[in-house]
Coordinates of C-alpha atoms in Angstrom, one line a residue:
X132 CA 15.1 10.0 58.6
X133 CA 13.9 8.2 62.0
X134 CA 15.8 9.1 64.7
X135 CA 18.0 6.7 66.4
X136 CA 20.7 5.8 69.2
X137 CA 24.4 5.6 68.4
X138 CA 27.3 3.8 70.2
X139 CA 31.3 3.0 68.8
X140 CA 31.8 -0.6 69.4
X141 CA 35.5 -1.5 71.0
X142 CA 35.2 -5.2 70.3
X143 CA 33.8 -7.7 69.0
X144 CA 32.1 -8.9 71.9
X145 CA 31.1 -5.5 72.6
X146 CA 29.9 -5.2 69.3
X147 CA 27.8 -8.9 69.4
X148 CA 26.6 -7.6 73.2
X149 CA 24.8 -4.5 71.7
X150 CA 23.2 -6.1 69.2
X151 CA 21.7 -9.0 71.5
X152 CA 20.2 -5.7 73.5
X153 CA 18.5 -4.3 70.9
X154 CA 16.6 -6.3 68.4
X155 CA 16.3 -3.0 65.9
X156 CA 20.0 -2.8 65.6
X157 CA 22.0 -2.5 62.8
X158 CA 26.1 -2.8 62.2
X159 CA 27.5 0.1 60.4
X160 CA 31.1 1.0 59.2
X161 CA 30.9 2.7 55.6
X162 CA 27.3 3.4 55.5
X163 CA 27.1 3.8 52.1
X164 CA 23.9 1.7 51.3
X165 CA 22.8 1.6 54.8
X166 CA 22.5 5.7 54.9
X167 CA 20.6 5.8 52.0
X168 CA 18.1 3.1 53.3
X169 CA 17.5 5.0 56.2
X170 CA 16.8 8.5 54.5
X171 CA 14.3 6.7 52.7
X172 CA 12.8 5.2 55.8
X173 CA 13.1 1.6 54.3
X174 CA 15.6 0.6 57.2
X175 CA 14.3 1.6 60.4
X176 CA 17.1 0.4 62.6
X177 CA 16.5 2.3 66.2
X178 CA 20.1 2.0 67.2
X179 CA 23.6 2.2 65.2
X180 CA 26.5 0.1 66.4
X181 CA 29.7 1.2 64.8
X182 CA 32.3 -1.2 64.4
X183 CA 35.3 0.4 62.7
X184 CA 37.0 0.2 65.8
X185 CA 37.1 -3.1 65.8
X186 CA 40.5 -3.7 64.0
X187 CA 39.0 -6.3 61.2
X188 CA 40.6 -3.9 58.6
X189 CA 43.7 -6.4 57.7
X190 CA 44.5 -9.0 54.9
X191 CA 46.7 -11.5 55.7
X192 CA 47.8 -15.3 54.4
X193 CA 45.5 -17.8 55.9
X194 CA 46.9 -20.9 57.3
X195 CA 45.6 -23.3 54.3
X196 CA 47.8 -20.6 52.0
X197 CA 45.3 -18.8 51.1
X198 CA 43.9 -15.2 51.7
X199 CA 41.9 -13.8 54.8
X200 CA 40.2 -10.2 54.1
X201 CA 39.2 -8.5 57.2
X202 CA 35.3 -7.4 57.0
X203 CA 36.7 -3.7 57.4
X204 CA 38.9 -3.8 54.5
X205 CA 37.9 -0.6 52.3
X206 CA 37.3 -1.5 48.8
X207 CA 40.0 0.3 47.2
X208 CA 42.9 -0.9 49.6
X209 CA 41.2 -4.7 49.0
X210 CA 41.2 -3.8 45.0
X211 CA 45.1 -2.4 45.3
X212 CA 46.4 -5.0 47.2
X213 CA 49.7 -6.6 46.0
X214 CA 48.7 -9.8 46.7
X215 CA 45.3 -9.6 45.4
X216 CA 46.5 -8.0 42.4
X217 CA 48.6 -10.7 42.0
X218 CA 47.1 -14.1 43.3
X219 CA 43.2 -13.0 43.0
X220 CA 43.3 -10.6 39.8
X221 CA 39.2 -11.2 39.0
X222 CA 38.5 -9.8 42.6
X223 CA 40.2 -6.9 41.5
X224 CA 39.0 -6.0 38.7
X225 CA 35.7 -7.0 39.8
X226 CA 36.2 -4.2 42.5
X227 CA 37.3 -1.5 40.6
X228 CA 34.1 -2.2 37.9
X229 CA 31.2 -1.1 40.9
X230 CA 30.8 2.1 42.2
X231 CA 32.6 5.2 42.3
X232 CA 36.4 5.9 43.8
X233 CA 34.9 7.9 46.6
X234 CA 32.5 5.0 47.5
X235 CA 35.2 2.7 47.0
X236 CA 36.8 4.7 49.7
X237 CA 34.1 3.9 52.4
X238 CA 32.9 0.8 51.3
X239 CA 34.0 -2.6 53.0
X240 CA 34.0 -6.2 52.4
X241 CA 31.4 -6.9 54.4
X242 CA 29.0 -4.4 53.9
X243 CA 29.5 -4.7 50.0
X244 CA 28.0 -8.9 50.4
X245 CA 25.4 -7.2 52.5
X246 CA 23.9 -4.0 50.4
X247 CA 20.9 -4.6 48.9
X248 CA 19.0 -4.7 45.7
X249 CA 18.8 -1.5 43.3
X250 CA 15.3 -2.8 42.7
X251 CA 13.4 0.7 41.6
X252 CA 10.3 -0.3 43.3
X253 CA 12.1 -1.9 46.8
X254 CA 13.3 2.0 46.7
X255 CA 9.9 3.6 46.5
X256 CA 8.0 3.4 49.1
X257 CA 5.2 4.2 47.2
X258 CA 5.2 0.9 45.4
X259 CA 4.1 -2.8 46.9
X260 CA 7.5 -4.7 47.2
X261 CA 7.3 -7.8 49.6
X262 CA 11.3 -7.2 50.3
X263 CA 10.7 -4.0 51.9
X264 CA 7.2 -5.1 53.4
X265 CA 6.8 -8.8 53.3
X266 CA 3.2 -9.7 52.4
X267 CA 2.6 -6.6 50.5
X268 CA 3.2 -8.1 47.2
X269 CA 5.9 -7.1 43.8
X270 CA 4.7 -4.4 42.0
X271 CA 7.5 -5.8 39.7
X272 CA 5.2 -7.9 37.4
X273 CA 3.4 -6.0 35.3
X274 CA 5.7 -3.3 35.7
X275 CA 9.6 -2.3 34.4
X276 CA 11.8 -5.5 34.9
X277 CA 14.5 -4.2 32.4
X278 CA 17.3 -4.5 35.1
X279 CA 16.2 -7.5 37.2
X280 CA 16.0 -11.4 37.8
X281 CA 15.9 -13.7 34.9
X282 CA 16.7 -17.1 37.2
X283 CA 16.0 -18.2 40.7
X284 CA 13.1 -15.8 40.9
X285 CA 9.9 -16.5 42.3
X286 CA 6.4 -15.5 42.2
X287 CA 7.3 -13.0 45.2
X288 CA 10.6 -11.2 44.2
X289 CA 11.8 -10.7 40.7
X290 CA 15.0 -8.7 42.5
X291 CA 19.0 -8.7 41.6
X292 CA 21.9 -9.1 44.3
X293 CA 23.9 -6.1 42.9
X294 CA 27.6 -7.0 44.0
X295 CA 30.3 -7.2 41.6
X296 CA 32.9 -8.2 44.6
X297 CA 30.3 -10.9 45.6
X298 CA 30.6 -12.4 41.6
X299 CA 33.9 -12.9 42.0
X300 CA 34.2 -14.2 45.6
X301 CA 31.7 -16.7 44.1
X302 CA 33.8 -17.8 40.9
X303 CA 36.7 -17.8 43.9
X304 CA 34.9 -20.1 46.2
X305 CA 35.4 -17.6 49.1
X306 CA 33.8 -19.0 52.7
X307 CA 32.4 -15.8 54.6
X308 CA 33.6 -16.2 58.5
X309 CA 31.3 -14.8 61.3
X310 CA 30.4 -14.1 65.3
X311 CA 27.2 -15.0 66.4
X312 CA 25.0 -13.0 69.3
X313 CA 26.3 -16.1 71.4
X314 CA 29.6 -15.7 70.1
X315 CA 30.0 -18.9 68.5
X316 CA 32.2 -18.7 65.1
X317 CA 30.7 -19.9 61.3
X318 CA 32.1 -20.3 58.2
X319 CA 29.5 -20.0 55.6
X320 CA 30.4 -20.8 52.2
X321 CA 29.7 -18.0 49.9
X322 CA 27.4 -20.3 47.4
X323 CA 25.6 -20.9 50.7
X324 CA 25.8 -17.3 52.1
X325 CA 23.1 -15.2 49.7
X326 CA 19.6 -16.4 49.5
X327 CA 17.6 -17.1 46.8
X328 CA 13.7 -15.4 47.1
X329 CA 11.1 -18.2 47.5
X330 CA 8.8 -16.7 49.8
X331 CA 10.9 -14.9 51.7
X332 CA 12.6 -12.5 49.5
X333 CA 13.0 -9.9 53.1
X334 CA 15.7 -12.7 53.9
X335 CA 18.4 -12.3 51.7
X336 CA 22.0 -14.2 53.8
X337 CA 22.4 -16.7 55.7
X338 CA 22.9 -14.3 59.1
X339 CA 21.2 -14.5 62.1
X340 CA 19.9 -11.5 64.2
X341 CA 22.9 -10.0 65.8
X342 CA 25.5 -12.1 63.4
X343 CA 28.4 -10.1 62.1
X344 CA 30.8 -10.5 59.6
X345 CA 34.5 -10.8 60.9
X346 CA 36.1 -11.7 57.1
X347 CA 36.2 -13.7 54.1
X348 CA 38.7 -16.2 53.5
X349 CA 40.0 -17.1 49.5
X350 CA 41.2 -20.1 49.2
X351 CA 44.9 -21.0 47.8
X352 CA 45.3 -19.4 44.5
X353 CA 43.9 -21.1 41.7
X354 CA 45.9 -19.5 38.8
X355 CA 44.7 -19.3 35.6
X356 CA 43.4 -16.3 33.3
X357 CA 41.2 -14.1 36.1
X358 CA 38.4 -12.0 34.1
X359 CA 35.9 -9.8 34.8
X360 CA 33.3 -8.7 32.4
X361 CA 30.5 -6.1 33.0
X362 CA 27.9 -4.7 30.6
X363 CA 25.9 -1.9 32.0
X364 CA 23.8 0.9 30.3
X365 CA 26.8 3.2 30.7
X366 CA 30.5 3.1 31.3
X367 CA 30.9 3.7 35.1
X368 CA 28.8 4.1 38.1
X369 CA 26.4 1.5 37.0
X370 CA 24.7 -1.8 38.2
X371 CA 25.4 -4.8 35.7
X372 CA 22.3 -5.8 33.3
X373 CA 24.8 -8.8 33.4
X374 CA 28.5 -9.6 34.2
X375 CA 30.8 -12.7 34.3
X376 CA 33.8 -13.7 36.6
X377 CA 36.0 -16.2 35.3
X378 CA 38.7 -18.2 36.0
X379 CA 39.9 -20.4 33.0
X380 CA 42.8 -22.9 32.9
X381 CA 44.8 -23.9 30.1
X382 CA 43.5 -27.1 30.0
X383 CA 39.4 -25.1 29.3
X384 CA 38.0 -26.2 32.3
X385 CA 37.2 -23.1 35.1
X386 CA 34.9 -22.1 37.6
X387 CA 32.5 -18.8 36.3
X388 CA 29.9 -16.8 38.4
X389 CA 27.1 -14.5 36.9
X390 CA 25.8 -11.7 38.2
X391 CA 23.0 -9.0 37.1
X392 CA 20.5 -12.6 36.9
X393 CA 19.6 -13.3 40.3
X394 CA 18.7 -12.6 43.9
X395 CA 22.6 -13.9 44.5
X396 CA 25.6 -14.3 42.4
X397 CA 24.7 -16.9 39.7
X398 CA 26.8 -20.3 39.6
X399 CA 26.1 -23.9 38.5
X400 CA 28.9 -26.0 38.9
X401 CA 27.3 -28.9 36.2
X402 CA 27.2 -26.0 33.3
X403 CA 31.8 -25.5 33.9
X404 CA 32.3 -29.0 32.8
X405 CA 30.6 -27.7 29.5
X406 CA 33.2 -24.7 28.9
X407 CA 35.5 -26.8 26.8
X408 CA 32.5 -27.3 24.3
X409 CA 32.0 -23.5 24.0
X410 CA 29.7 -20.9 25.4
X411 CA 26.5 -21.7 23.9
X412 CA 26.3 -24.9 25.3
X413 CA 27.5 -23.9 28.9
X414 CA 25.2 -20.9 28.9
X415 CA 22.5 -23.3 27.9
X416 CA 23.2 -25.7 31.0
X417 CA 23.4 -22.3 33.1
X418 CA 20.4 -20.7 32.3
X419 CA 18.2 -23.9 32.2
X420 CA 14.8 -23.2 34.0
X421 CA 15.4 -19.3 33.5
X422 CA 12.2 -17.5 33.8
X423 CA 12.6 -13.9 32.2
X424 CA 9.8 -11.6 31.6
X425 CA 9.5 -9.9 27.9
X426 CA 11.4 -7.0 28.7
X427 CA 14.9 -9.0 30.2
X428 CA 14.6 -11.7 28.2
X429 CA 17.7 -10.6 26.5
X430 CA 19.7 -11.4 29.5
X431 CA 19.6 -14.8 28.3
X432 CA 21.6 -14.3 25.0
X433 CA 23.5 -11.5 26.8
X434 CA 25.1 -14.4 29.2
X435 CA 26.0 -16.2 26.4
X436 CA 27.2 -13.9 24.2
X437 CA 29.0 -11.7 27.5
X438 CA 30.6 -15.9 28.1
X439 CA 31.7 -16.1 24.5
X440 CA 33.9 -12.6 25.1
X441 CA 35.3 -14.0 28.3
X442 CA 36.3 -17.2 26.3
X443 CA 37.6 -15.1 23.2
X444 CA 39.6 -13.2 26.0
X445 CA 41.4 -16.3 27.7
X446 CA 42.2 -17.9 24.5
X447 CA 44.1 -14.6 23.2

């Protein structure tokens, strides 16, 4: 590991002022994907800005009714919460499906939308990856693509957002608030919030330099049956070859997110108003212009069929 400078941010503006003096920074509160990076030299940040001190560790009703989630919310105390248990049961369960309880323990909202690909060759640095070194090119093609993109890949990046919270946030409609270097506030919806490759798959939100996450906001509740469904390779402690986050009214329509398919969680608004008609023919509209190599070309079916248990599972 690189060495680097450290400092404990007291505020936010604090927090925004050391990051506008060095361009190398990075924000760090669990460190969970970060640390790892950084062992493997493929973050290089020269200076560490902790900002657990900040106080963004609160959820609280939003004045529209409903839900804001501070971006220092640990993932377990996020997953536990009464009112997310209650009102926002696919965030939940979406939670509890990634990682381990210890990481759970560290992790936060903010830094969960913000780890990065388990792409095997954006973790070796013995390998060409143009996320890790733009330009270099993706030893991905012609190589092991089991576990990654199927849809909104490019010719550059064949890489997977790996989030489960970020699946359901996206089924949720969930608008990600932030503080510029400047100071000046955004709300960036989460469809608009993760990148998709093109040519620049290094640039994976919607951030600025500096830019940090002070908390997502869920809307009102929406009701309906909340799901959750992950296949993986094993039973826990794994990324999703693919998952789905429902919600699904009485009445079939819903709003549904995949994940496990692209460089961002997966929805197309057109392909809900074909849930009533069944999953084949939403999964159709939802995968159209999918581009999977031979070896994850079963994702495509695996949506479908993964869709179909969701369905079987709101209907019962």
């Amino acid at each position: 590991m690189r060495s680097f400078s450290y400092e404990r941010a007291t505020s936010i503006e604090a927090a925004l002022q050391a990051a506008a003096r060095n361009v190398d920074a990075r924000f760090i509160a669990g460190g969970t994907n970060l640390l790892d990076l950084m062992k493997l030299e493929i973050e290089k940040p020269s200076h560490l800005i902790d900002v657990n001190g900040l106080g963004l560790d609160t959820i609280e009703k939003s004045p529209e009714g409903g839900l804001r989630i501070g971006a220092l919310v640990r993932n377990t105390d996020l997953a536990a919460d009464e009112t997310v248990r209650r009102d926002y049961g696919l965030l939940s369960r979406a939670l509890v499906a990634g990682a381990s309880g210890q990481l759970r323990n560290k992790a936060t909202t903010a830094g969960n939308l913000l780890q990065r690909t388990r792409c095997p060759y954006f973790y070796d640095p013995n390998q060409a990856c143009n996320k890790r070194q733009p330009g270099s090119g993706c030893s991905a093609f012609g190589g092991v693509t089991r576990q990654l993109g199927v849809i909104g890949v490019s010719e550059a990046c064949l890489a997977t957002q790996p989030s489960d919270m970020a699946v359901a946030m996206r089924a949720l409609d969930a608008v990600v608030e932030t503080r510029g270097a400047s100071g000046a506030k955004r709300s960036i919806p989460i469809g608009d919030f993760h990148r998709l490759p093109g040519d620049t798959p290094h640039i994976e939100t919607e951030l600025e330099p500096g830019e940090l996450i002070t908390g997502v906001v869920l809307p009102p509740p929406v009701g309906g049956k909340q799901i959750y469904r992950k296949v993986r390779d094993r039973a826990s402690y794994a990324f999703a070859l693919v998952s789905v986050g429902a919600v699904i009214h009485p009445d079939g329509s819903g709003q549904v997110a995949v994940g496990g398919v692209a460089h961002k969680p997966w929805r197309v608004e057109d392909a809900e108003t074909e849930l009533s008609k069944g999953a084949r023919a939403m999964s159709a509209v939802l995968m159209e212009g999918a581009r999977p190599t031979e070896q994850n070309k079963f994702k495509i079916s695996l949506v479908e069929r993964t869709l179909e248990a969701v369905l079987k599972e709101a209907r019962e």
